[in-house]
Coordinates of C-alpha atoms in Angstrom, one line a residue:
Chain A
M1 CA 81.6 -12.5 -53.3
S2 CA 80.2 -9.3 -51.7
N3 CA 78.4 -8.6 -55.0
S4 CA 76.7 -12.0 -54.9
L5 CA 75.8 -11.4 -51.2
A6 CA 74.3 -8.1 -52.0
R7 CA 72.3 -9.6 -54.9
Q8 CA 71.2 -12.4 -52.7
R9 CA 70.1 -10.0 -50.0
S10 CA 68.0 -7.8 -52.3
Y11 CA 66.4 -11.0 -53.7
W12 CA 65.4 -12.1 -50.2
N13 CA 64.2 -8.6 -49.3
K14 CA 61.8 -8.8 -52.2
V15 CA 60.6 -12.2 -51.2
R16 CA 60.1 -10.9 -47.6
F17 CA 58.2 -7.9 -48.9
V18 CA 55.9 -10.0 -51.0
G19 CA 55.4 -12.5 -48.2
I20 CA 54.4 -9.8 -45.7
V21 CA 52.0 -8.3 -48.2
I22 CA 50.3 -11.7 -48.7
F23 CA 50.0 -12.1 -44.9
A24 CA 48.7 -8.6 -44.4
I25 CA 45.9 -9.2 -47.0
A26 CA 45.0 -12.5 -45.5
I27 CA 44.7 -11.0 -42.0
L28 CA 43.0 -7.7 -42.9
L29 CA 40.6 -8.8 -45.6
P30 CA 38.2 -10.6 -43.3
L31 CA 38.3 -7.8 -40.8
A32 CA 37.8 -5.2 -43.5
Y33 CA 34.7 -7.1 -44.6
V34 CA 33.4 -7.1 -41.0
I35 CA 34.0 -3.3 -40.8
L36 CA 32.2 -2.9 -44.1
V37 CA 29.2 -4.9 -43.1
S38 CA 29.1 -3.0 -39.7
L39 CA 28.6 0.2 -41.7
T40 CA 26.1 -1.2 -44.2
P41 CA 22.4 -0.4 -43.7
D42 CA 20.3 -3.4 -42.8
T43 CA 18.3 -3.2 -46.0
E44 CA 21.4 -3.6 -48.1
V45 CA 23.1 -6.4 -46.2
G46 CA 22.8 -9.5 -48.3
G47 CA 21.9 -7.5 -51.4
G48 CA 23.7 -7.7 -54.7
A49 CA 26.3 -5.0 -54.2
I50 CA 29.2 -5.3 -51.8
L51 CA 29.6 -1.6 -51.2
P52 CA 26.7 0.1 -49.5
T53 CA 25.0 3.1 -51.0
H54 CA 25.6 5.1 -47.9
I55 CA 27.5 4.6 -44.7
A56 CA 25.2 3.6 -41.8
W57 CA 26.9 5.0 -38.7
N58 CA 23.5 4.4 -37.2
N59 CA 24.5 0.7 -36.6
Y60 CA 26.9 1.8 -34.0
V61 CA 24.1 3.7 -32.2
M62 CA 21.4 1.1 -32.6
M63 CA 23.5 -1.8 -31.4
W64 CA 23.4 -0.6 -27.8
S65 CA 19.7 -1.4 -27.5
T66 CA 19.5 -4.3 -29.9
V67 CA 21.8 -6.7 -28.1
H68 CA 22.0 -5.0 -24.6
L69 CA 25.6 -4.4 -25.3
A70 CA 26.3 -2.0 -22.5
R71 CA 24.9 -4.3 -19.8
D72 CA 26.8 -7.3 -21.3
I73 CA 30.1 -5.4 -21.5
V74 CA 29.7 -4.2 -17.9
N75 CA 29.1 -7.9 -16.9
S76 CA 32.2 -9.0 -18.9
V77 CA 34.3 -6.3 -17.2
I78 CA 33.2 -7.3 -13.7
I79 CA 33.5 -11.0 -14.3
A80 CA 36.7 -11.1 -16.2
G81 CA 38.3 -8.4 -14.0
L82 CA 37.5 -10.1 -10.7
T83 CA 38.6 -13.5 -12.2
G84 CA 41.9 -11.9 -13.1
V85 CA 42.3 -10.2 -9.7
C86 CA 41.4 -13.3 -7.6
S87 CA 43.4 -15.7 -9.7
T88 CA 46.5 -13.5 -9.6
I89 CA 46.4 -13.0 -5.8
V90 CA 45.8 -16.6 -5.0
A91 CA 48.3 -17.8 -7.5
L92 CA 51.0 -15.3 -6.1
G93 CA 51.0 -17.1 -2.7
A94 CA 51.1 -20.5 -4.3
A95 CA 53.8 -19.6 -6.8
Y96 CA 56.0 -18.0 -4.1
V97 CA 55.9 -21.1 -1.8
V98 CA 56.3 -23.6 -4.6
S99 CA 59.3 -21.8 -6.1
R100 CA 61.1 -21.0 -2.9
F101 CA 60.6 -24.1 -0.8
R102 CA 61.1 -27.8 -1.1
F103 CA 58.4 -29.6 0.8
K104 CA 56.4 -32.8 0.6
G105 CA 53.8 -32.6 -2.0
R106 CA 55.5 -29.9 -4.0
K107 CA 56.1 -32.0 -7.1
P108 CA 52.6 -33.6 -7.0
F109 CA 51.2 -30.0 -6.8
M110 CA 53.1 -28.9 -9.9
F111 CA 52.1 -32.0 -11.7
S112 CA 48.4 -31.4 -10.9
L113 CA 48.7 -27.8 -12.0
I114 CA 49.9 -28.8 -15.4
S115 CA 47.4 -31.7 -15.7
M116 CA 44.5 -29.3 -14.8
Q117 CA 45.4 -27.3 -17.9
T118 CA 45.0 -30.2 -20.2
I119 CA 41.6 -31.3 -18.8
P120 CA 38.8 -30.4 -21.3
Q121 CA 36.8 -27.5 -19.9
V122 CA 33.6 -29.1 -21.0
M123 CA 34.3 -31.9 -18.7
M124 CA 34.5 -29.6 -15.6
L125 CA 31.3 -27.7 -16.5
L126 CA 28.8 -30.5 -15.9
P127 CA 30.1 -31.5 -12.4
L128 CA 30.5 -27.9 -11.4
F129 CA 26.9 -27.4 -12.4
V130 CA 25.8 -30.4 -10.4
I131 CA 27.7 -29.2 -7.4
I132 CA 26.2 -25.7 -7.6
V133 CA 22.7 -27.3 -7.9
I134 CA 23.5 -29.4 -4.8
I135 CA 24.6 -26.4 -2.8
Q136 CA 21.6 -24.5 -3.9
N137 CA 19.3 -27.2 -2.7
V138 CA 21.1 -27.8 0.6
L139 CA 21.5 -24.1 1.6
N140 CA 18.3 -23.0 -0.2
V141 CA 20.1 -20.1 -1.9
H142 CA 20.3 -19.1 -5.5
L143 CA 23.7 -19.4 -7.0
V144 CA 23.3 -19.9 -10.8
G145 CA 23.8 -16.5 -12.4
Q146 CA 25.4 -14.8 -9.5
Y147 CA 28.6 -13.0 -10.2
Y148 CA 30.6 -14.8 -7.5
T149 CA 29.5 -18.2 -8.7
I150 CA 30.7 -17.4 -12.2
I151 CA 33.9 -15.9 -11.0
I152 CA 34.8 -18.9 -8.9
T153 CA 33.9 -21.4 -11.7
Y154 CA 36.1 -19.3 -14.1
M155 CA 39.0 -19.9 -11.7
T156 CA 38.8 -23.5 -12.6
F157 CA 40.7 -22.7 -15.7
A158 CA 42.3 -19.3 -14.8
L159 CA 43.9 -20.3 -11.5
P160 CA 46.1 -23.2 -12.7
F161 CA 47.2 -21.1 -15.6
A162 CA 48.0 -18.1 -13.4
C163 CA 50.0 -20.3 -11.0
W164 CA 52.0 -21.7 -13.8
L165 CA 52.7 -18.3 -15.3
L166 CA 53.8 -16.7 -12.0
L167 CA 56.0 -19.7 -11.2
S168 CA 58.1 -18.9 -14.3
Y169 CA 58.3 -15.2 -13.3
M170 CA 59.2 -16.2 -9.7
A171 CA 62.1 -18.3 -11.0
N172 CA 63.8 -15.1 -12.3
I173 CA 63.8 -13.3 -9.0
P174 CA 67.1 -13.9 -7.1
V175 CA 66.7 -15.5 -3.8
E176 CA 69.7 -13.7 -2.4
L177 CA 67.7 -10.4 -2.1
E178 CA 65.1 -12.2 0.1
E179 CA 67.8 -13.7 2.2
A180 CA 69.5 -10.3 2.7
A181 CA 66.1 -8.9 3.8
Q182 CA 65.7 -11.7 6.3
M183 CA 69.1 -11.2 7.7
D184 CA 68.0 -7.6 8.4
G185 CA 65.2 -9.1 10.4
C186 CA 62.2 -9.0 8.0
T187 CA 59.4 -11.4 8.6
R188 CA 58.3 -13.7 5.8
A189 CA 55.3 -11.5 5.1
Q190 CA 57.5 -8.4 5.1
V191 CA 59.9 -10.1 2.7
V192 CA 57.1 -10.8 0.3
Y193 CA 55.6 -7.4 0.5
H194 CA 58.8 -5.3 0.3
V195 CA 61.1 -7.4 -1.8
V196 CA 59.2 -9.9 -3.9
L197 CA 56.1 -7.8 -4.8
P198 CA 58.0 -4.9 -6.5
L199 CA 60.1 -7.4 -8.5
I200 CA 57.2 -9.6 -9.5
L201 CA 54.9 -6.7 -10.5
P202 CA 55.4 -7.1 -14.3
G203 CA 54.6 -10.8 -13.9
L204 CA 51.5 -9.9 -11.9
V205 CA 50.3 -7.5 -14.6
V206 CA 50.9 -10.1 -17.3
T207 CA 49.1 -12.8 -15.3
F208 CA 46.2 -10.5 -14.6
V209 CA 45.9 -9.6 -18.3
F210 CA 46.0 -13.2 -19.4
S211 CA 43.4 -14.3 -16.8
F212 CA 41.3 -11.3 -17.8
L213 CA 41.4 -12.4 -21.5
L214 CA 40.5 -16.0 -20.6
G215 CA 37.5 -14.7 -18.7
W216 CA 36.5 -12.3 -21.5
S217 CA 36.7 -15.0 -24.2
D218 CA 34.9 -17.7 -22.3
V219 CA 31.6 -18.8 -23.9
L220 CA 31.2 -22.4 -22.5
F221 CA 30.9 -21.7 -18.8
A222 CA 29.0 -18.4 -19.3
S223 CA 26.4 -20.0 -21.5
V224 CA 25.3 -22.3 -18.8
L225 CA 26.0 -20.4 -15.6
T226 CA 24.8 -16.9 -16.4
T227 CA 21.3 -15.5 -16.5
P228 CA 20.2 -12.7 -18.9
S229 CA 21.1 -10.1 -16.2
T230 CA 24.6 -11.4 -15.7
Q231 CA 25.4 -12.7 -19.2
T232 CA 28.8 -11.7 -20.7
V233 CA 29.2 -10.0 -24.0
A234 CA 30.3 -13.3 -25.7
V235 CA 27.1 -15.0 -24.6
G236 CA 25.0 -12.0 -25.5
L237 CA 26.2 -12.0 -29.1
Q238 CA 25.9 -15.7 -29.4
A239 CA 22.4 -15.7 -28.1
Y240 CA 21.5 -12.9 -30.5
M241 CA 22.9 -14.9 -33.4
S242 CA 21.2 -18.1 -32.5
S243 CA 17.9 -16.3 -32.8
S244 CA 18.6 -16.3 -36.5
D245 CA 18.9 -20.1 -36.3
A246 CA 15.4 -20.0 -34.8
G247 CA 14.2 -18.0 -37.7
G248 CA 14.3 -14.5 -36.1
A249 CA 15.7 -11.6 -38.1
V250 CA 19.3 -10.6 -37.5
Y251 CA 20.6 -7.1 -37.9
W252 CA 23.9 -8.1 -39.3
G253 CA 25.3 -4.6 -39.5
Q254 CA 24.6 -4.0 -35.8
L255 CA 25.8 -7.5 -34.9
M256 CA 29.2 -6.8 -36.6
A257 CA 29.4 -3.4 -35.0
A258 CA 28.8 -4.9 -31.6
S259 CA 31.3 -7.7 -32.3
L260 CA 34.0 -5.3 -33.2
T261 CA 33.2 -3.2 -30.2
S262 CA 33.7 -6.1 -27.9
G263 CA 36.9 -7.2 -29.6
V264 CA 38.8 -4.0 -30.2
P265 CA 39.4 -3.1 -26.5
I266 CA 41.0 -6.6 -26.0
V267 CA 43.3 -6.0 -29.0
V268 CA 44.3 -2.6 -27.6
I269 CA 44.9 -4.0 -24.1
F270 CA 47.0 -6.8 -25.6
L271 CA 49.1 -4.6 -27.9
F272 CA 49.6 -2.2 -25.0
F273 CA 50.8 -4.9 -22.6
Q274 CA 52.8 -6.7 -25.3
K275 CA 55.4 -4.0 -24.8
Y276 CA 55.0 -4.3 -21.0
I277 CA 55.7 -8.0 -21.2
I278 CA 58.9 -7.5 -23.2
G279 CA 59.9 -4.5 -21.0
G280 CA 59.3 -6.5 -17.9
L281 CA 61.4 -9.3 -19.1
A282 CA 64.2 -6.9 -20.0
N283 CA 64.1 -5.2 -16.6
G284 CA 64.2 -8.5 -14.8
A285 CA 67.3 -9.4 -16.8
V286 CA 69.0 -6.2 -15.9
K287 CA 68.2 -6.4 -12.3
G288 CA 69.0 -10.1 -12.0
Chain B
M1 CA 62.9 -0.1 14.1
E2 CA 61.3 -3.0 15.8
N3 CA 63.6 -5.4 14.1
A4 CA 66.7 -3.6 15.3
D5 CA 65.4 -3.9 18.9
V6 CA 64.9 -7.6 18.5
T7 CA 68.5 -8.2 17.4
K8 CA 69.8 -6.1 20.1
L9 CA 67.9 -7.9 22.9
A10 CA 68.6 -11.5 21.9
P11 CA 70.9 -11.8 19.0
A12 CA 71.7 -15.5 19.4
K13 CA 68.1 -16.6 19.9
S14 CA 66.8 -14.5 17.0
R15 CA 69.4 -16.1 14.8
S16 CA 68.3 -19.6 15.4
N17 CA 64.7 -18.5 15.1
E18 CA 65.4 -17.0 11.8
R19 CA 66.9 -20.2 10.4
H20 CA 63.8 -22.0 11.6
V21 CA 61.4 -19.5 9.9
R22 CA 63.4 -19.6 6.7
N23 CA 63.3 -23.3 6.4
R24 CA 59.6 -23.8 7.2
P25 CA 57.4 -23.0 4.2
P26 CA 54.7 -20.4 4.9
Y27 CA 51.9 -22.8 4.2
W28 CA 49.3 -20.2 4.7
M29 CA 50.3 -18.7 1.4
V30 CA 49.7 -21.9 -0.6
I31 CA 46.6 -23.1 1.2
P32 CA 44.1 -20.8 -0.5
A33 CA 45.2 -22.1 -3.9
V34 CA 45.2 -25.8 -2.8
V35 CA 41.7 -25.5 -1.1
L36 CA 40.3 -23.7 -4.2
L37 CA 41.7 -26.2 -6.6
I38 CA 40.4 -29.1 -4.6
L39 CA 37.0 -27.4 -4.5
I40 CA 36.7 -26.3 -8.1
V41 CA 38.8 -28.9 -10.0
V42 CA 39.3 -32.1 -8.0
A43 CA 35.8 -32.4 -6.5
P44 CA 34.1 -31.8 -9.8
F45 CA 36.4 -34.3 -11.4
L46 CA 35.3 -37.0 -8.9
V47 CA 31.7 -36.0 -9.3
S48 CA 32.1 -36.4 -13.0
I49 CA 33.4 -39.9 -12.7
Y50 CA 30.5 -40.9 -10.4
T51 CA 28.0 -39.2 -12.7
S52 CA 29.2 -41.1 -15.7
F53 CA 28.0 -44.4 -14.1
T54 CA 24.5 -43.0 -13.4
K55 CA 21.4 -42.2 -15.4
L56 CA 21.4 -38.5 -14.4
D57 CA 19.0 -36.2 -16.2
Q58 CA 16.8 -33.2 -15.6
Y59 CA 14.4 -35.2 -13.4
T60 CA 17.1 -36.7 -11.1
I61 CA 19.4 -33.7 -10.9
A62 CA 17.8 -32.3 -7.8
N63 CA 18.4 -35.5 -6.0
W64 CA 21.5 -36.6 -7.8
T65 CA 22.8 -39.2 -5.3
H66 CA 19.6 -41.2 -5.9
A67 CA 20.1 -41.2 -9.7
P68 CA 19.9 -44.8 -10.9
F69 CA 23.3 -46.5 -11.2
V70 CA 23.6 -47.9 -14.6
G71 CA 27.2 -49.1 -14.7
L72 CA 28.9 -48.9 -18.0
K73 CA 25.7 -48.4 -20.0
N74 CA 26.6 -44.7 -20.7
Y75 CA 29.9 -45.7 -22.1
I76 CA 28.4 -48.3 -24.3
S77 CA 25.7 -45.9 -25.7
A78 CA 28.3 -43.2 -26.2
F79 CA 29.8 -45.3 -28.9
R80 CA 26.5 -46.5 -30.5
Q81 CA 25.7 -44.8 -33.7
G82 CA 23.0 -42.1 -33.9
N83 CA 21.7 -42.1 -30.3
A84 CA 21.4 -38.4 -29.6
I85 CA 20.1 -35.7 -31.9
G86 CA 23.6 -35.0 -33.3
A87 CA 26.4 -37.3 -34.2
S88 CA 27.4 -40.2 -31.9
A89 CA 30.4 -39.8 -29.7
L90 CA 32.4 -42.1 -32.0
Q91 CA 31.7 -39.9 -35.0
S92 CA 32.5 -36.7 -33.0
L93 CA 35.7 -38.3 -31.9
W94 CA 36.8 -38.7 -35.5
V95 CA 35.7 -35.1 -36.3
S96 CA 37.8 -33.8 -33.4
V97 CA 40.9 -35.9 -34.2
A98 CA 40.7 -34.9 -37.9
F99 CA 40.1 -31.2 -37.0
S100 CA 43.0 -30.9 -34.5
V101 CA 45.5 -32.8 -36.6
L102 CA 44.6 -31.1 -39.8
T103 CA 44.7 -27.6 -38.4
T104 CA 48.0 -28.2 -36.6
V105 CA 49.5 -29.5 -39.9
C106 CA 48.2 -26.4 -41.7
I107 CA 49.3 -23.8 -39.3
T108 CA 52.8 -25.1 -38.7
P109 CA 54.3 -24.1 -42.1
I110 CA 52.3 -20.8 -42.1
G111 CA 53.7 -20.0 -38.6
I112 CA 57.2 -20.8 -39.5
V113 CA 57.1 -18.7 -42.7
A114 CA 55.6 -15.8 -40.8
A115 CA 58.3 -15.9 -38.1
L116 CA 61.1 -16.1 -40.8
L117 CA 59.6 -13.1 -42.5
V118 CA 59.9 -10.8 -39.5
N119 CA 63.0 -12.3 -37.8
K120 CA 65.5 -10.0 -39.3
P121 CA 65.3 -6.3 -38.5
F122 CA 63.7 -3.9 -41.1
R123 CA 61.8 -0.7 -41.1
G124 CA 58.3 -1.1 -39.8
R125 CA 59.0 -4.5 -38.2
A126 CA 57.2 -3.6 -35.0
L127 CA 54.1 -2.8 -36.9
V128 CA 54.2 -6.0 -38.9
R129 CA 54.7 -8.0 -35.8
A130 CA 51.7 -6.4 -34.1
L131 CA 49.6 -7.0 -37.3
F132 CA 50.6 -10.7 -37.3
L133 CA 49.3 -11.1 -33.8
L134 CA 45.9 -9.6 -34.6
P135 CA 43.9 -12.8 -35.4
Y136 CA 45.3 -14.5 -32.3
V137 CA 44.6 -11.5 -30.0
M138 CA 41.0 -11.1 -31.1
P139 CA 38.7 -13.0 -28.8
I140 CA 37.8 -16.3 -30.3
F141 CA 34.1 -15.5 -30.3
V142 CA 34.7 -12.4 -32.4
N143 CA 36.7 -14.5 -34.9
A144 CA 33.9 -17.1 -35.0
I145 CA 31.3 -14.3 -35.7
T146 CA 33.6 -12.9 -38.4
W147 CA 33.8 -16.3 -40.2
R148 CA 30.2 -17.0 -39.8
L149 CA 29.6 -13.8 -41.7
L150 CA 32.2 -14.6 -44.3
F151 CA 30.7 -18.0 -44.9
M152 CA 27.1 -16.8 -45.0
N153 CA 25.2 -18.5 -47.7
G154 CA 24.7 -16.5 -50.9
W155 CA 25.9 -13.1 -49.8
G156 CA 29.0 -13.9 -47.6
L157 CA 32.3 -12.7 -49.0
I158 CA 33.5 -16.3 -49.7
D159 CA 30.5 -17.3 -51.8
R160 CA 30.7 -14.0 -53.7
V161 CA 34.4 -14.4 -54.5
L162 CA 34.1 -18.0 -55.4
S163 CA 31.2 -17.5 -57.6
A164 CA 32.8 -14.5 -59.3
L165 CA 35.8 -16.7 -60.0
H166 CA 33.4 -19.5 -61.2
L167 CA 35.0 -21.9 -58.7
A168 CA 31.8 -22.7 -56.8
S169 CA 28.1 -22.1 -56.8
K170 CA 26.9 -19.0 -55.0
N171 CA 24.8 -21.3 -52.9
T172 CA 27.5 -23.5 -51.4
Y173 CA 26.2 -24.1 -47.9
W174 CA 29.3 -23.7 -45.8
L175 CA 27.6 -23.5 -42.4
I176 CA 25.5 -26.7 -42.7
G177 CA 26.3 -30.0 -44.3
P178 CA 29.6 -31.6 -45.4
H179 CA 31.3 -28.2 -46.1
S180 CA 31.0 -27.1 -42.5
F181 CA 34.0 -29.1 -41.5
W182 CA 36.1 -27.2 -44.0
A183 CA 34.6 -23.9 -42.9
M184 CA 35.6 -24.7 -39.4
V185 CA 39.2 -25.7 -40.4
I186 CA 39.7 -22.5 -42.5
A187 CA 38.4 -20.3 -39.7
D188 CA 40.5 -22.0 -37.1
V189 CA 43.7 -21.9 -39.3
W190 CA 43.1 -18.1 -39.7
S191 CA 42.7 -17.6 -36.0
S192 CA 45.4 -19.8 -34.6
W193 CA 48.5 -19.7 -36.8
P194 CA 50.1 -16.9 -34.8
F195 CA 50.5 -19.4 -31.9
I196 CA 53.1 -21.3 -33.9
Y197 CA 54.5 -18.0 -35.2
L198 CA 55.1 -16.8 -31.6
M199 CA 56.7 -20.1 -30.5
V200 CA 59.0 -20.2 -33.6
L201 CA 59.9 -16.5 -33.1
A202 CA 61.0 -17.4 -29.6
G203 CA 62.9 -20.4 -30.9
L204 CA 64.7 -18.3 -33.5
Q205 CA 66.1 -15.9 -30.8
G206 CA 68.1 -18.8 -29.4
I207 CA 69.9 -19.7 -32.6
P208 CA 73.4 -18.1 -32.6
G209 CA 74.0 -15.9 -35.7
D210 CA 77.6 -17.1 -36.3
L211 CA 76.1 -20.5 -37.3
Y212 CA 74.6 -18.8 -40.4
E213 CA 77.8 -16.8 -41.1
S214 CA 80.0 -19.9 -41.2
A215 CA 77.4 -21.7 -43.3
H216 CA 77.5 -18.8 -45.7
M217 CA 81.3 -19.0 -45.8
D218 CA 81.0 -22.6 -46.7
G219 CA 78.8 -21.6 -49.6
A220 CA 75.5 -22.7 -48.2
S221 CA 72.4 -21.1 -49.8
P222 CA 69.8 -19.6 -47.5
T223 CA 67.5 -22.5 -48.3
R224 CA 70.2 -24.9 -47.4
S225 CA 70.8 -23.0 -44.1
F226 CA 67.2 -23.2 -43.3
F227 CA 67.0 -26.9 -43.6
S228 CA 70.4 -27.7 -42.1
I229 CA 70.5 -25.1 -39.3
T230 CA 67.1 -23.4 -38.6
L231 CA 64.8 -26.4 -38.7
P232 CA 67.0 -28.8 -36.6
M233 CA 67.6 -26.0 -34.0
L234 CA 63.8 -25.3 -33.8
R235 CA 62.9 -28.9 -33.3
P236 CA 62.5 -28.9 -29.5
I237 CA 60.3 -25.8 -29.4
L238 CA 58.4 -26.9 -32.5
G239 CA 57.6 -30.2 -30.9
L240 CA 56.2 -28.5 -27.9
A241 CA 54.2 -26.1 -30.1
L242 CA 52.7 -28.9 -32.1
L243 CA 51.7 -30.8 -29.0
L244 CA 50.1 -27.8 -27.4
S245 CA 48.3 -26.9 -30.6
T246 CA 46.8 -30.4 -30.9
L247 CA 45.7 -30.3 -27.3
N248 CA 44.1 -26.8 -27.7
H249 CA 42.4 -27.6 -30.9
F250 CA 40.9 -30.8 -29.6
N251 CA 39.3 -28.8 -26.8
N252 CA 38.1 -26.0 -29.0
F253 CA 34.5 -25.4 -28.2
T254 CA 33.9 -21.7 -28.8
L255 CA 34.6 -21.6 -32.5
P256 CA 32.2 -24.3 -33.7
F257 CA 29.6 -23.3 -31.1
I258 CA 29.4 -19.8 -32.4
M259 CA 29.9 -20.5 -36.1
F260 CA 27.3 -23.3 -36.4
G261 CA 25.1 -23.0 -33.3
T262 CA 23.6 -26.1 -31.7
P263 CA 23.2 -28.8 -32.8
P264 CA 25.7 -28.4 -35.6
S265 CA 25.8 -30.7 -38.6
P266 CA 27.4 -34.0 -37.9
Q267 CA 30.5 -33.1 -40.0
A268 CA 31.3 -30.3 -37.6
D269 CA 30.1 -31.8 -34.4
V270 CA 33.4 -31.8 -32.5
L271 CA 33.5 -33.8 -29.2
P272 CA 33.3 -30.8 -26.8
L273 CA 30.3 -29.5 -28.6
N274 CA 28.7 -32.9 -28.6
V275 CA 29.2 -33.3 -24.9
Y276 CA 27.7 -29.8 -24.4
V277 CA 24.6 -30.6 -26.4
T278 CA 24.2 -34.0 -24.7
S279 CA 24.5 -32.5 -21.3
F280 CA 22.8 -29.2 -21.4
Q281 CA 20.3 -29.4 -24.3
T282 CA 19.1 -33.0 -24.1
F283 CA 19.9 -33.1 -20.4
N284 CA 21.5 -36.5 -20.5
F285 CA 24.1 -35.6 -17.8
G286 CA 25.2 -39.2 -17.3
L287 CA 26.0 -39.8 -20.9
G288 CA 27.6 -36.4 -21.2
A289 CA 29.9 -37.2 -18.3
A290 CA 30.8 -40.6 -19.8
M291 CA 31.6 -38.8 -23.1
S292 CA 33.8 -36.2 -21.4
L293 CA 35.7 -38.9 -19.6
I294 CA 36.4 -40.6 -22.9
T295 CA 37.7 -37.3 -24.1
L296 CA 39.9 -37.0 -21.1
V297 CA 41.4 -40.4 -21.6
L298 CA 42.3 -39.5 -25.2
M299 CA 43.7 -36.1 -24.1
L300 CA 46.0 -38.0 -21.7
I301 CA 48.0 -39.3 -24.7
P302 CA 49.3 -35.9 -25.8
A303 CA 49.2 -34.6 -22.3
F304 CA 51.6 -37.3 -21.2
F305 CA 54.1 -36.3 -23.8
Y306 CA 53.6 -32.6 -22.9
I307 CA 54.4 -33.2 -19.2
R308 CA 57.4 -35.3 -20.0
M309 CA 58.8 -32.6 -22.3
L310 CA 58.5 -30.0 -19.6
R311 CA 60.8 -32.0 -17.3
L312 CA 58.7 -31.0 -14.4
G313 CA 60.4 -30.3 -11.0
E314 CA 63.9 -30.9 -12.3
D315 CA 64.5 -27.2 -12.3
V316 CA 66.3 -25.8 -9.3
S317 CA 65.4 -22.2 -8.5

């Protein structure tokens, strides 16, 4: 019996090993090819050989001027960062009230939050654009391409998501702690600041990170609402590539280098906070 | 300090005050979210409905309330074949449905297998788990650029490998023409399978281990255990995952937009992309709004099931 179990176990271990290797190859091969092309001199991309004759580190230097990478990354950081901050703060208040109080309109509010997440983004873009044009005409100001316009429109998708995420974190915080603080005479604002805030901090971080990632990855809104001086890195790369559709020359090596440069920080942030997410959940469980 | 003083001065009154404060929601905290959501979601939504009945274009946008009212004309022309430069809405609709259903069907077994591979502890598991998340964590536009490169005609890795294996011509055009649909599906499957993987992994945590032990005692093989224990126990979370995956894939704009540019070939012209081109490149805002409302109505079908599955508001915190 135990012998058959051992044999069975070693068989499934082998199966697992082979499976993981297949997955690893499937995941890494495309990325390895991108890294390879990012190090290939422009003259050799598209040539007969896969491996370049020499490694063109130069691509990682030239890319900064070819696609305005620095400017675009700064724009992405500002826009995605402020989208994350604003969404998280506004959502915190909403999530607190909705999770702690029963009031008229609570259920409709929750229903609309979840419905908003299922609305196709492309549907919101056009009317948002129309509204922005109206405000521009009425107030005689310029809104398209401004940071605050883009950030507010990004909250169309980031805010319902942030509310929903914080609601689930809020549910894990025991109400008794707040009641105790109130017995001691804390005002509502003091309760939120001294009791809720420290406990919800991991949730806030996760909400910020996710809203940031949503903002960083958006192409749809940014492609309509940004101007060249405020365009995000996603739009910058897309615009550079579409010049190849128009017949322009594309430096594939530099494009791949730039693409990796805009993706790797996100991967690092995510892998870093992945532990934070799990740790935060564990802490919450211990404290609760 | 201040609080202590208050209780000392008027204990009885403060007590009743406290009750009152505790029971009245601090509306000022929720108002910013409500106002913002009305401004950036509800108002645009209403504008979109109105716009879909007008002939709004780049000439009338400055004075949009005076755009000619055309009734259902936009909805009718959305379904007429070959009206815009790309595919008609009807054709795009089928592309989108096929795309979202096909990718969901493909990623489900992949995600389940991946989750089973890393469910039991082994050396280096943390590393493998991080690796499995990589395609999902990469911004979707980076994935799209990656696959555009891989599918490049003639010198992309896929054409090179396929021609070396004598499976296809080196000049298989993946990014234009009928193959573009498959290029889109392959790229999307590669990018999105970790979503199912994550959901299944979470579901596996909830299955008690003694179920497997007793099954083993009864002589059940691991394969049998999988089909009799794992799969039935995963059903609720898998249902949610499939629904969300279908919703997300239907709305995927970034991947085809970056992989194919605009306008894409009709085989890869998904509905969100078609709406985008109609609205912002041919400036047919009214038609675009009508098409996006059609999209919304279709999205309501899976969304309805999704909201019902969440059992909203029944939780008591």
